[in-house]
């Protein structure tokens, strides 16, 4: 049996040669792409730039048991692009820093970049280069995304106002349940939940629609709804009340919860990596948004306050404490 080539076999520059193709999907914004010490790109007149970064570490964010190489590459792009959606911005330019062990097969990294190209192509994002270095601690992938948003229109966490409706896009809890399913080897039984974990969809179009519709605040659901809505309440200095029965759950999550005797709501409120959007909007503007489909009202902003969130469950109201993912406590 022929030995599979590793990065140590081919070296850094041959690795770069093999993956550096089909990188540009919006050529009108690029003056100089990958290949030099820096890329040169343009920002259209009348737009602000938005920049963000996210890192994926093997053993924390993914394992070869839970994600294929292509899934890992797609996921890296999606979680970065999601940061743009949460600002009402459009992702346009992406760079990647990869720390890779020498014994990693070249097939893995080529497949990873296939997933990266797939996501960049899907959302028309230019891949402008990056950096590759060695690692003695497993695979570490860092993406930096640059987006554009009409001048002075980026949506922040700090804009929630008394009387606003609180909303979320999509359904919550699917990704964290999907991780449990992958670890249990039950992907075939619950395929949608597994895909929601492996290949999340950044809500770029919803971010644009919500910005244009006057959303007063936005946040992405990356570390659990309890954490993200508390971030909005704290940044906006308001008191928020959510209604448990209105938080949207997928049919497959409910079926899995029933089959495994697990509470789906716990995954929805505390599970991470759904990459849906949560935010607030005035009652007047909500009348337009609620008719779009895929957006659910789950509560309201009660008043100015100390940045607290309460959860109403039938006749009881309790303080919603932060229980989402924390890298240094979880």
Coordinates of C-alpha atoms in Angstrom, one line a residue:
X1 CA 0.0 0.0 0.0
X2 CA 1.4 3.4 -1.0
X3 CA 2.2 5.8 1.8
X4 CA 0.0 8.9 1.8
X5 CA 2.0 12.2 1.3
X6 CA 2.2 14.5 4.3
X7 CA 3.0 18.1 4.6
X8 CA 6.5 17.1 5.8
X9 CA 7.0 15.2 2.6
X10 CA 6.1 18.0 0.2
X11 CA 7.1 21.1 2.2
X12 CA 5.4 24.5 2.8
X13 CA 5.7 26.0 -0.7
X14 CA 4.5 23.0 -2.6
X15 CA 1.5 22.9 -0.2
X16 CA 0.7 26.5 -1.0
X17 CA 1.1 25.8 -4.7
X18 CA -1.5 22.9 -4.5
X19 CA -4.1 24.9 -2.6
X20 CA -3.7 28.4 -4.1
X21 CA -6.3 28.2 -7.0
X22 CA -9.8 29.3 -7.7
X23 CA -9.7 32.0 -5.0
X24 CA -11.5 35.0 -6.5
X25 CA -15.3 35.3 -6.8
X26 CA -15.7 39.1 -6.9
X27 CA -12.9 40.2 -9.1
X28 CA -14.2 43.8 -9.4
X29 CA -13.1 44.3 -5.7
X30 CA -9.6 43.0 -6.1
X31 CA -6.5 44.9 -7.4
X32 CA -4.0 42.3 -6.3
X33 CA -4.8 38.8 -4.9
X34 CA -2.8 36.1 -3.2
X35 CA 0.9 35.7 -4.0
X36 CA 2.5 38.9 -2.7
X37 CA 3.2 40.0 0.9
X38 CA -0.2 41.6 1.0
X39 CA -3.4 41.6 -1.1
X40 CA -4.9 44.9 -2.4
X41 CA -8.7 45.2 -2.5
X42 CA -11.2 48.0 -2.9
X43 CA -14.1 49.2 -0.8
X44 CA -16.9 50.7 -2.9
X45 CA -17.8 54.3 -2.4
X46 CA -20.4 54.9 0.3
X47 CA -19.5 51.8 2.4
X48 CA -17.8 51.2 5.7
X49 CA -15.5 48.3 6.2
X50 CA -16.2 45.7 8.9
X51 CA -13.5 43.3 10.1
X52 CA -13.6 40.2 12.4
X53 CA -11.7 37.0 13.1
X54 CA -12.5 33.5 14.4
X55 CA -10.2 30.6 15.2
X56 CA -10.9 26.8 15.1
X57 CA -8.7 24.5 17.2
X58 CA -8.6 20.8 16.7
X59 CA -10.0 19.0 19.8
X60 CA -12.0 22.1 20.8
X61 CA -14.0 23.2 17.8
X62 CA -13.7 20.0 15.7
X63 CA -12.3 16.5 15.6
X64 CA -11.8 14.2 12.6
X65 CA -14.6 12.2 14.2
X66 CA -17.1 15.0 14.0
X67 CA -16.1 16.8 10.8
X68 CA -14.5 15.8 7.5
X69 CA -11.7 18.0 6.2
X70 CA -14.1 19.7 3.7
X71 CA -16.6 20.3 6.5
X72 CA -13.9 21.9 8.6
X73 CA -12.9 24.3 5.8
X74 CA -16.6 25.2 5.1
X75 CA -17.2 25.6 8.8
X76 CA -14.3 28.0 9.2
X77 CA -15.7 30.3 6.5
X78 CA -19.2 30.1 7.8
X79 CA -18.5 31.1 11.3
X80 CA -16.4 34.1 10.1
X81 CA -19.0 35.2 7.6
X82 CA -21.7 35.0 10.3
X83 CA -19.9 37.8 12.2
X84 CA -20.7 40.0 9.2
X85 CA -24.4 38.9 9.2
X86 CA -24.6 40.0 12.8
X87 CA -23.6 43.5 11.8
X88 CA -25.9 43.7 8.8
X89 CA -22.8 43.6 6.6
X90 CA -21.8 41.7 3.5
X91 CA -18.6 39.5 3.6
X92 CA -16.3 40.2 0.7
X93 CA -12.6 39.4 1.5
X94 CA -11.1 36.5 3.6
X95 CA -7.6 35.5 4.7
X96 CA -6.6 32.3 6.5
X97 CA -3.8 31.5 8.9
X98 CA -3.2 27.8 9.2
X99 CA -0.9 26.1 11.8
X100 CA -0.6 22.5 10.7
X101 CA 1.3 19.5 12.0
X102 CA 4.0 18.0 9.7
X103 CA 2.4 14.6 9.7
X104 CA -0.9 15.9 8.4
X105 CA -1.7 14.4 5.0
X106 CA -1.7 16.7 2.0
X107 CA -5.1 15.1 1.0
X108 CA -6.6 16.5 4.2
X109 CA -5.5 20.1 3.6
X110 CA -6.5 19.9 -0.1
X111 CA -10.0 18.7 0.9
X112 CA -10.2 21.4 3.6
X113 CA -9.5 24.0 1.0
X114 CA -12.2 22.5 -1.2
X115 CA -14.6 23.2 1.6
X116 CA -13.2 26.7 2.0
X117 CA -13.7 27.4 -1.7
X118 CA -17.2 25.9 -1.7
X119 CA -18.3 28.3 1.1
X120 CA -16.5 31.3 -0.5
X121 CA -18.1 30.6 -3.8
X122 CA -21.6 30.2 -2.2
X123 CA -21.3 33.7 -0.6
X124 CA -19.2 35.4 -3.3
X125 CA -16.2 36.0 -0.9
X126 CA -12.7 36.5 -2.3
X127 CA -10.0 34.4 -0.7
X128 CA -7.0 36.8 -0.6
X129 CA -4.3 34.5 0.9
X130 CA -3.0 34.1 4.4
X131 CA -0.2 32.2 6.1
X132 CA 0.8 28.6 6.7
X133 CA 3.1 27.5 9.6
X134 CA 3.9 24.4 11.5
X135 CA 2.1 23.2 14.7
X136 CA 3.1 20.8 17.4
X137 CA -0.4 21.0 19.0
X138 CA -2.7 19.8 16.2
X139 CA -4.6 21.8 13.6
X140 CA -5.3 25.5 14.2
X141 CA -7.2 27.5 11.6
X142 CA -7.8 31.3 11.9
X143 CA -9.9 33.2 9.5
X144 CA -10.1 37.0 9.2
X145 CA -13.1 38.4 7.3
X146 CA -13.6 41.9 5.9
X147 CA -17.1 43.0 5.0
X148 CA -18.8 46.1 3.8
X149 CA -21.9 47.9 5.0
X150 CA -23.5 51.1 3.9
X151 CA -21.9 54.1 5.7
X152 CA -23.0 54.5 9.3
X153 CA -25.6 51.6 9.1
X154 CA -23.8 48.8 10.9
X155 CA -26.1 47.2 13.4
X156 CA -24.7 47.0 16.9
X157 CA -25.6 45.1 20.1
X158 CA -26.2 48.4 22.0
X159 CA -29.3 49.7 20.2
X160 CA -32.2 47.8 21.9
X161 CA -34.9 50.2 23.1
X162 CA -37.9 49.9 25.5
X163 CA -40.9 48.4 23.7
X164 CA -38.8 46.6 21.0
X165 CA -39.7 43.1 19.9
X166 CA -37.0 40.4 20.5
X167 CA -36.6 38.0 17.6
X168 CA -34.5 35.1 16.3
X169 CA -34.0 33.6 12.9
X170 CA -34.4 29.9 12.1
X171 CA -34.5 27.3 14.9
X172 CA -32.1 27.0 17.9
X173 CA -30.3 24.1 19.5
X174 CA -29.8 22.0 16.3
X175 CA -26.0 22.4 16.1
X176 CA -25.2 21.4 19.7
X177 CA -27.6 18.4 19.4
X178 CA -25.9 17.6 16.1
X179 CA -22.6 17.4 17.9
X180 CA -24.0 14.9 20.4
X181 CA -25.4 12.9 17.5
X182 CA -22.1 12.8 15.7
X183 CA -20.3 11.7 18.8
X184 CA -22.9 9.0 19.3
X185 CA -22.6 7.8 15.7
X186 CA -26.2 8.5 14.9
X187 CA -25.9 10.8 11.9
X188 CA -28.0 8.6 9.7
X189 CA -30.9 8.8 12.2
X190 CA -30.8 12.6 12.5
X191 CA -29.1 14.0 9.3
X192 CA -30.4 17.5 9.6
X193 CA -29.0 18.0 13.1
X194 CA -25.6 16.7 12.0
X195 CA -25.5 19.0 9.0
X196 CA -26.4 22.0 11.2
X197 CA -23.3 21.3 13.2
X198 CA -20.9 20.5 10.4
X199 CA -22.0 23.1 7.9
X200 CA -23.8 26.0 9.5
X201 CA -25.3 28.7 7.3
X202 CA -24.4 32.3 8.0
X203 CA -27.5 34.4 7.8
X204 CA -26.1 37.0 5.4
X205 CA -29.4 37.7 3.6
X206 CA -31.4 38.0 6.9
X207 CA -28.7 40.3 8.2
X208 CA -29.2 42.6 5.3
X209 CA -33.0 42.5 5.4
X210 CA -33.0 43.2 9.2
X211 CA -30.6 46.1 8.8
X212 CA -32.7 47.6 6.0
X213 CA -35.9 47.0 8.1
X214 CA -34.5 49.0 11.0
X215 CA -33.3 46.3 13.5
X216 CA -32.1 48.2 16.6
X217 CA -29.7 45.5 17.7
X218 CA -28.2 42.2 16.4
X219 CA -26.0 39.4 17.6
X220 CA -25.2 36.0 16.3
X221 CA -26.1 32.8 18.2
X222 CA -22.6 31.3 18.4
X223 CA -22.2 30.6 22.2
X224 CA -25.9 30.0 23.1
X225 CA -29.0 32.2 23.2
X226 CA -28.7 32.8 26.9
X227 CA -25.2 34.4 26.4
X228 CA -26.1 36.3 23.2
X229 CA -29.3 37.9 24.5
X230 CA -27.6 38.9 27.7
X231 CA -24.9 40.6 25.7
X232 CA -27.6 42.7 23.9
X233 CA -29.2 43.5 27.2
X234 CA -25.9 44.5 28.8
X235 CA -24.7 46.6 25.9
X236 CA -28.1 48.3 25.5
X237 CA -28.6 48.7 29.3
X238 CA -32.1 47.3 29.1
X239 CA -34.3 44.6 30.7
X240 CA -35.5 41.9 28.4
X241 CA -38.2 39.3 28.9
X242 CA -38.3 36.1 26.7
X243 CA -41.1 33.6 26.5
X244 CA -40.0 30.0 26.6
X245 CA -42.8 28.6 24.6
X246 CA -42.0 30.9 21.7
X247 CA -38.4 29.9 21.2
X248 CA -38.4 28.0 17.9
X249 CA -37.3 24.3 17.9
X250 CA -37.0 22.1 14.8
X251 CA -39.1 19.0 14.5
X252 CA -35.9 16.9 14.3
X253 CA -34.6 18.3 17.5
X254 CA -37.9 17.6 19.3
X255 CA -37.9 14.0 17.9
X256 CA -34.3 13.5 19.0
X257 CA -35.1 14.8 22.5
X258 CA -38.1 12.5 22.8
X259 CA -36.1 9.5 21.6
X260 CA -33.2 10.2 23.9
X261 CA -35.2 11.6 26.8
X262 CA -33.3 14.9 26.6
X263 CA -34.8 18.4 27.0
X264 CA -34.6 20.1 23.6
X265 CA -35.1 23.5 25.1
X266 CA -31.8 23.2 27.1
X267 CA -30.0 22.8 23.8
X268 CA -31.8 25.8 22.3
X269 CA -31.1 28.2 25.2
X270 CA -27.6 27.1 26.1
X271 CA -26.2 25.2 23.0
X272 CA -23.8 27.0 20.7
X273 CA -22.9 27.2 17.1
X274 CA -26.3 27.7 15.6
X275 CA -25.1 30.9 13.9
X276 CA -28.7 32.2 13.7
X277 CA -29.3 35.9 14.5
X278 CA -31.0 37.3 17.6
X279 CA -31.9 40.9 17.9
X280 CA -34.5 43.6 18.5
X281 CA -36.7 45.8 16.4
X282 CA -39.4 48.4 17.0
X283 CA -43.0 47.2 17.0
X284 CA -43.7 49.3 13.9
X285 CA -40.9 47.7 11.9
X286 CA -41.7 44.2 13.2
X287 CA -44.9 44.3 11.3
X288 CA -42.9 44.1 8.1
X289 CA -40.3 41.6 9.3
X290 CA -42.7 39.1 10.8
X291 CA -44.2 38.5 7.4
X292 CA -41.0 37.4 5.7
X293 CA -40.9 33.9 7.2
X294 CA -38.0 32.4 9.1
X295 CA -38.0 35.0 11.8
X296 CA -39.8 34.5 15.2
X297 CA -40.7 36.9 17.9
X298 CA -39.6 35.5 21.3
X299 CA -40.0 38.4 23.7
X300 CA -39.7 42.1 24.2
X301 CA -37.6 44.8 25.8
X302 CA -39.4 45.9 29.0
X303 CA -37.5 49.0 30.1
X304 CA -34.1 50.6 30.6
X305 CA -32.2 48.7 33.2
X306 CA -29.0 47.0 34.4
X307 CA -28.8 44.6 31.4
X308 CA -30.8 41.6 32.7
X309 CA -32.8 39.0 30.9
X310 CA -35.8 37.2 32.3
X311 CA -37.4 34.0 31.0
X312 CA -41.2 33.6 31.3
X313 CA -42.4 30.0 31.5
X314 CA -46.2 29.9 31.8
X315 CA -46.9 31.6 35.1
X316 CA -43.3 31.9 36.4
X317 CA -40.6 34.4 35.5
X318 CA -37.0 33.7 36.4
X319 CA -33.7 35.5 35.7
X320 CA -32.0 33.9 32.7
X321 CA -28.4 33.4 33.7
X322 CA -25.6 33.0 31.2
X323 CA -24.9 29.3 30.6
X324 CA -23.6 29.3 27.0
X325 CA -20.2 28.1 25.9
X326 CA -17.1 29.7 27.7
X327 CA -13.7 28.5 26.4
X328 CA -12.1 28.8 29.8
X329 CA -14.9 27.5 32.0
X330 CA -16.8 24.9 29.8

